[in-house]
PDB file of C-alpha atoms in Angstrom:
ATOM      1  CA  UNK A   1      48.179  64.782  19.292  1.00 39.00           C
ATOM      2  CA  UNK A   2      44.544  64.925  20.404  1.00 43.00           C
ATOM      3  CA  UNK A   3      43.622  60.855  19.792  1.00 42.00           C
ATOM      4  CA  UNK A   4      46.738  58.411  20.154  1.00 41.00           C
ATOM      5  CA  UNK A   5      46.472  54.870  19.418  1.00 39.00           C
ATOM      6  CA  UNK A   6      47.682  52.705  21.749  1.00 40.00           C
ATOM      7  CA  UNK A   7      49.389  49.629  20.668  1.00 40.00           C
ATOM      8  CA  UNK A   8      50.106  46.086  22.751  1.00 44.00           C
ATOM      9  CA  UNK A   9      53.376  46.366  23.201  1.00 44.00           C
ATOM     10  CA  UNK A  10      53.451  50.244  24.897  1.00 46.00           C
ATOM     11  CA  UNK A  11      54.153  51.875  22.200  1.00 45.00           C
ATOM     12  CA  UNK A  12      51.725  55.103  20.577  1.00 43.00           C
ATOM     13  CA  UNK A  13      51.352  56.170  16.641  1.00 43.00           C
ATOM     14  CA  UNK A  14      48.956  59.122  16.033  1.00 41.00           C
ATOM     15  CA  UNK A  15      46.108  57.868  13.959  1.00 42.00           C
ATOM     16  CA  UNK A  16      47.626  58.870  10.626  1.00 43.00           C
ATOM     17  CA  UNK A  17      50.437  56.515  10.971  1.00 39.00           C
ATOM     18  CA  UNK A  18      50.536  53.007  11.043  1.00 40.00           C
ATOM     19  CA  UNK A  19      51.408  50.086  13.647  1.00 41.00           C
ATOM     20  CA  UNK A  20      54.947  48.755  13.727  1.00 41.00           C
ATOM     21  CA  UNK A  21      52.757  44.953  14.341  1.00 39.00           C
ATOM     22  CA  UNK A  22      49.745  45.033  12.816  1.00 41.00           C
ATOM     23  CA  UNK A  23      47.040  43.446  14.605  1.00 41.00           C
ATOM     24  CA  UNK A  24      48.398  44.706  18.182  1.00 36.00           C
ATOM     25  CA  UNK A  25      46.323  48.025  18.870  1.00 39.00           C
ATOM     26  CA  UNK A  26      44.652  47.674  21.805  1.00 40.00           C
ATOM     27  CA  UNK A  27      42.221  50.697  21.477  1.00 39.00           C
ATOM     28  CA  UNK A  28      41.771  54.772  21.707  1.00 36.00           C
ATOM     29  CA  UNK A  29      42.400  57.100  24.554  1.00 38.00           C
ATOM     30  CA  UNK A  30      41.215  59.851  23.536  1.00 40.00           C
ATOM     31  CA  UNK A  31      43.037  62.879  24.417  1.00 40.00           C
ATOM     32  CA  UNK A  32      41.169  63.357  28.137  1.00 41.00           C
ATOM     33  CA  UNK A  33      43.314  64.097  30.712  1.00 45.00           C
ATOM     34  CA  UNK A  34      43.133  61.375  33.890  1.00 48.00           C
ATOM     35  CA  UNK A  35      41.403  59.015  31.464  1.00 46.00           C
ATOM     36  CA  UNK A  36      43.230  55.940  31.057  1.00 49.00           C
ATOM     37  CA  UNK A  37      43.082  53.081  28.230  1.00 52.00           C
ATOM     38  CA  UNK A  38      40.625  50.325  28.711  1.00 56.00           C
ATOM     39  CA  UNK A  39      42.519  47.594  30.471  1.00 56.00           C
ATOM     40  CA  UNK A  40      42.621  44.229  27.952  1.00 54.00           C
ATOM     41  CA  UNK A  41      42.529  42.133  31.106  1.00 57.00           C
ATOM     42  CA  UNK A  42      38.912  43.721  31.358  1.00 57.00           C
ATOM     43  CA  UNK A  43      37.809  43.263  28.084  1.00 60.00           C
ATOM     44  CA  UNK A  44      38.098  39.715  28.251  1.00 76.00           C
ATOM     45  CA  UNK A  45      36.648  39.697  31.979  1.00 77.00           C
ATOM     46  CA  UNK A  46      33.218  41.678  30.293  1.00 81.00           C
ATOM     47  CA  UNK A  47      33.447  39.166  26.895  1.00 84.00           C
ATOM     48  CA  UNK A  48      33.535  36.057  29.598  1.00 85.00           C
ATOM     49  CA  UNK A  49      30.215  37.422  31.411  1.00 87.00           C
ATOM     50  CA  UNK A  50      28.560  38.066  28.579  1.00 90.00           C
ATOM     51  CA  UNK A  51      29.316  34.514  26.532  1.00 91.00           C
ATOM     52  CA  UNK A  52      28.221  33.062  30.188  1.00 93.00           C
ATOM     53  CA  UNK A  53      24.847  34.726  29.469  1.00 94.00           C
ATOM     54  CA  UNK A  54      24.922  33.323  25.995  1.00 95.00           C
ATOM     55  CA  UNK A  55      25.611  29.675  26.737  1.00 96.00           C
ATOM     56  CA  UNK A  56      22.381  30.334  29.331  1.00 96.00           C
ATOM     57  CA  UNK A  57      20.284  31.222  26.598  1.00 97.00           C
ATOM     58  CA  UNK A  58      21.823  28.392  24.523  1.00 97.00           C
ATOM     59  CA  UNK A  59      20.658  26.042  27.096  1.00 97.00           C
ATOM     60  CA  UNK A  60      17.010  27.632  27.125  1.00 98.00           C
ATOM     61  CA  UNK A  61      16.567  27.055  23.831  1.00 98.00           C
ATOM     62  CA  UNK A  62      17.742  23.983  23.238  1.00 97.00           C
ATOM     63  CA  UNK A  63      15.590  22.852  26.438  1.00 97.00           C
ATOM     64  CA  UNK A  64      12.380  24.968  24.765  1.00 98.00           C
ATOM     65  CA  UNK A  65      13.237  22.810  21.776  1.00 98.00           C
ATOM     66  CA  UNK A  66      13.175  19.825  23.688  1.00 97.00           C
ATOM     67  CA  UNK A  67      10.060  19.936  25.599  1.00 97.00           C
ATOM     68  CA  UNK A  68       7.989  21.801  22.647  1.00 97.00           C
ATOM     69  CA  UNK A  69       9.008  19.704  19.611  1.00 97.00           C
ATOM     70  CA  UNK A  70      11.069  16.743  21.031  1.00 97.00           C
ATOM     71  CA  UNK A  71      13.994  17.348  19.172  1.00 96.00           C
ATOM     72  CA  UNK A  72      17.343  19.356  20.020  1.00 96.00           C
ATOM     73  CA  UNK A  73      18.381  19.095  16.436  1.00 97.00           C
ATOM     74  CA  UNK A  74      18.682  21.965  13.790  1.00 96.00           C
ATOM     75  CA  UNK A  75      15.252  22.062  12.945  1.00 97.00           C
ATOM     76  CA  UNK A  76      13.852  22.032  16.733  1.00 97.00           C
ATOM     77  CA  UNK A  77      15.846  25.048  17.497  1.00 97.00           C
ATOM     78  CA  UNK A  78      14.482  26.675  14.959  1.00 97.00           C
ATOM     79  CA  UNK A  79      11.521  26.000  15.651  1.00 97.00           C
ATOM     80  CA  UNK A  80      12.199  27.179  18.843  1.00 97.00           C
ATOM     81  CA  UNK A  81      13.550  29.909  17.856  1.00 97.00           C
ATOM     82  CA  UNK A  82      10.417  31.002  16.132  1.00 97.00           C
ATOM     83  CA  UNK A  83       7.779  30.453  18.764  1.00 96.00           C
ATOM     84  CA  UNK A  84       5.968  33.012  20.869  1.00 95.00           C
ATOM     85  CA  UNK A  85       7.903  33.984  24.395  1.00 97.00           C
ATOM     86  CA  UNK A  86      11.626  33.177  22.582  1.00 98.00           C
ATOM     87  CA  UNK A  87      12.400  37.033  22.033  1.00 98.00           C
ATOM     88  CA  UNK A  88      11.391  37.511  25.608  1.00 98.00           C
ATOM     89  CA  UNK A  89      13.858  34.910  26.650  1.00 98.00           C
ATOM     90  CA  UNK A  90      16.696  36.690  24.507  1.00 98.00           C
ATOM     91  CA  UNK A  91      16.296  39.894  25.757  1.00 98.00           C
ATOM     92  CA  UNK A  92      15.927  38.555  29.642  1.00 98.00           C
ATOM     93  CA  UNK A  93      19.573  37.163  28.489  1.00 97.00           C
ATOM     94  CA  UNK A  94      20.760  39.766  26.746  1.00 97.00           C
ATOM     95  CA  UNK A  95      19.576  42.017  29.465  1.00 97.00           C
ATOM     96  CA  UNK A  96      21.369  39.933  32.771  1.00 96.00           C
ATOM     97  CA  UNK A  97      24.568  39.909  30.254  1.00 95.00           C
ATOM     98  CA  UNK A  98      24.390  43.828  30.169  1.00 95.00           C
ATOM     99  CA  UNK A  99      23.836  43.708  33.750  1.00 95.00           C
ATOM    100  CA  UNK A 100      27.096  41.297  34.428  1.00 92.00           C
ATOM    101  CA  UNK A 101      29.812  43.464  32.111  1.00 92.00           C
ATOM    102  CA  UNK A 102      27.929  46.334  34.510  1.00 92.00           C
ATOM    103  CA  UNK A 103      26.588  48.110  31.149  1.00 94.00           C
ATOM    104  CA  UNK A 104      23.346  49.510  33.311  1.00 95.00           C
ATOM    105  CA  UNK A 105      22.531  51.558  29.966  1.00 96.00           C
ATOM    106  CA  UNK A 106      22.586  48.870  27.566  1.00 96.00           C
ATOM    107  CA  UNK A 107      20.834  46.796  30.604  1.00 97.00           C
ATOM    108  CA  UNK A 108      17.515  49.199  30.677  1.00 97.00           C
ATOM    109  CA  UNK A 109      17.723  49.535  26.815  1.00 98.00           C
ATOM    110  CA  UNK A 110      17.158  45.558  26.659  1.00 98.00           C
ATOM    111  CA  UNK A 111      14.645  45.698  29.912  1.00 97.00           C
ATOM    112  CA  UNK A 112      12.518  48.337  27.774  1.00 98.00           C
ATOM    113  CA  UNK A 113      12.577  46.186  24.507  1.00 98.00           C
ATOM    114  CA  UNK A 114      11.347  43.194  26.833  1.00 97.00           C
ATOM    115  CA  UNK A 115       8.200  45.191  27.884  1.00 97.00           C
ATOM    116  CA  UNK A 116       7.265  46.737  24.597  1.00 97.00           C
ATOM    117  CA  UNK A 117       8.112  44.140  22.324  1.00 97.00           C
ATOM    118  CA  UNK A 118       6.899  41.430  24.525  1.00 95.00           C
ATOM    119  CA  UNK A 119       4.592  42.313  26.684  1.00 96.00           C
ATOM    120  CA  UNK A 120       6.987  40.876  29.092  1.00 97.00           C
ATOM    121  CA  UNK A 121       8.549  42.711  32.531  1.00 97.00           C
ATOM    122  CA  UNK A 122      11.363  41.243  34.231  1.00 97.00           C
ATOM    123  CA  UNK A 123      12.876  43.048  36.657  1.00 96.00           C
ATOM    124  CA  UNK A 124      16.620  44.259  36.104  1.00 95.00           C
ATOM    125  CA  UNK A 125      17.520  42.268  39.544  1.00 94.00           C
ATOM    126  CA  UNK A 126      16.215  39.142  38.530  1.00 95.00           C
ATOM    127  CA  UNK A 127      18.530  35.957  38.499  1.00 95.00           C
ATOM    128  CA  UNK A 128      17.540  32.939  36.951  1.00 96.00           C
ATOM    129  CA  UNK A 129      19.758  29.677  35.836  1.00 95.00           C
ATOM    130  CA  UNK A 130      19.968  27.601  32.660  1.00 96.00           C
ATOM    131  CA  UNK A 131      16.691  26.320  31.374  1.00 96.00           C
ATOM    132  CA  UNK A 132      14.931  28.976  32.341  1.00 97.00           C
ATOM    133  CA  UNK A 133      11.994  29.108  29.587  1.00 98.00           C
ATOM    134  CA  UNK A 134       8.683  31.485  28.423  1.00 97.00           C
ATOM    135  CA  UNK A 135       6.508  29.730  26.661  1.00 97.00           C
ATOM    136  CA  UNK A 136       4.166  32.751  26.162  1.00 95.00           C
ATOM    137  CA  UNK A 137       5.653  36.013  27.402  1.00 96.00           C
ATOM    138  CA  UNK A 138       2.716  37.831  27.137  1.00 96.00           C
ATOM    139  CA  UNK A 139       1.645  39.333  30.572  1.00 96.00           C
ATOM    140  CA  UNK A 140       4.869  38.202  32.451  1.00 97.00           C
ATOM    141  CA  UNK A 141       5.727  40.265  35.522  1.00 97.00           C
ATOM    142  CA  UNK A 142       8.667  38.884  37.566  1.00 97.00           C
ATOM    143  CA  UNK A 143       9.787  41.142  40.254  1.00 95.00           C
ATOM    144  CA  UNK A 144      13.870  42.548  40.159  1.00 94.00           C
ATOM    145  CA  UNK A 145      14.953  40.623  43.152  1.00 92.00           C
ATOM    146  CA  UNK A 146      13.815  37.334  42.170  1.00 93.00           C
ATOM    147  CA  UNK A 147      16.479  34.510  41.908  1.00 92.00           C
ATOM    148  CA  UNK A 148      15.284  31.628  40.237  1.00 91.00           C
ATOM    149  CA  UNK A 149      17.565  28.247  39.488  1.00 92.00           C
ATOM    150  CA  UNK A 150      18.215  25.968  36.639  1.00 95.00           C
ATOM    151  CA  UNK A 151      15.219  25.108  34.555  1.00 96.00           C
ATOM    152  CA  UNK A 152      12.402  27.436  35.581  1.00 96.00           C
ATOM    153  CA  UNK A 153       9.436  27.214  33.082  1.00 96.00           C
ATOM    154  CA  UNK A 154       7.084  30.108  32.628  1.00 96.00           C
ATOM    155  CA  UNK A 155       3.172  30.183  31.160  1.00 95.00           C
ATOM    156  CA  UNK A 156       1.272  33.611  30.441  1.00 94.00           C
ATOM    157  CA  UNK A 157      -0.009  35.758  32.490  1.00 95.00           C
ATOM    158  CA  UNK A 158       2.387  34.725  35.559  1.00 95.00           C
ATOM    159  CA  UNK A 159       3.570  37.338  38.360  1.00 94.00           C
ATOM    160  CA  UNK A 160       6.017  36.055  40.534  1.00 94.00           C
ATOM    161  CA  UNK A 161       7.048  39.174  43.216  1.00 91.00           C
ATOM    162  CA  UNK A 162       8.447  39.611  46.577  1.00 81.00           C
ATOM    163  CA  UNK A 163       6.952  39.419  49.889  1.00 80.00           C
ATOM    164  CA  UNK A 164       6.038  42.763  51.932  1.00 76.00           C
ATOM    165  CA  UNK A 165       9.251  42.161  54.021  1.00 78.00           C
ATOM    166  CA  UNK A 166      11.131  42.725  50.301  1.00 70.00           C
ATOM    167  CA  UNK A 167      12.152  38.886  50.126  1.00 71.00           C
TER     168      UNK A 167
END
């Protein structure tokens, strides 16, 4: 058949027929010769990156709600949430979790968001730690080879580059 599914346990069904164990399909192939399955043992490796990236922007905004509203609770996160520079910070996140699971596409799609939705450019390189925070994302420029550490905190209108020897 031109699409198998592939189940856990080896076996294939075509994708009229059902699983002998529901629950264990493990995904398509789809009919391309030399193209192998997704590997599981991947799957989880790119869902661990990516949740890493999410408990970083956990951190930020739990810090943001800290320092802005002096609270952590429900209603300083959302606060938080709501300010100016917070989409900024998701995106940055989103973005450097792309850019761990190696999804380059999906890594520029979330750069480009960054710049038109908030006036904010952070280059695809650039590293930064938990706590990193925007206050105001508007006219942010941080160069792609920048690596920043835990608890950076960022104004408007801030360009933080490289040096002419590229460092």
């Amino acid at each position: 058949p031109q699409n198998l599914l592939l189940f856990g346990n080896g076996e294939t069904a075509s994708p009229l027929s059902t699983p002998q164990e529901p629950g264990r399909a493990a995904g398509f192939a789809h009919g391309h010769p030399g193209k192998e399955p997704r590997d599981a043992r991947r799957i989880s490796w790119e869902a661990r990156e990516m949740r890493k990236s999410l408990k970083m922007l956990a951190t930020d905004i739990r810090e943001k709600a800290r320092i802005c509203y002096g609270r952590q609770d429900a209603t300083g996160i959302a606060k938080a949430l709501a300010t100016d520079g917070t989409l900024s910070m998701v995106l940055y996140r989103l973005m450097q979790g792309s850019r761990d699971v190696g999804a380059a596409p999906l890594e520029m799609v979330f750069n480009k968001l960054n710049s038109a939705l908030g006036n904010c450019i952070i280059g695809r390189g650039a590293d930064f730690g938990p706590g990193f925070i925007l206050f105001h994302s508007n006219g942010v420029v941080i160069n792609g080879k920048v690596k920043g550490g835990a608890n950076i905190h960022l104004h408007h209108e801030v360009t933080i580059g490289d040096n002419e020897h590229g460092e």
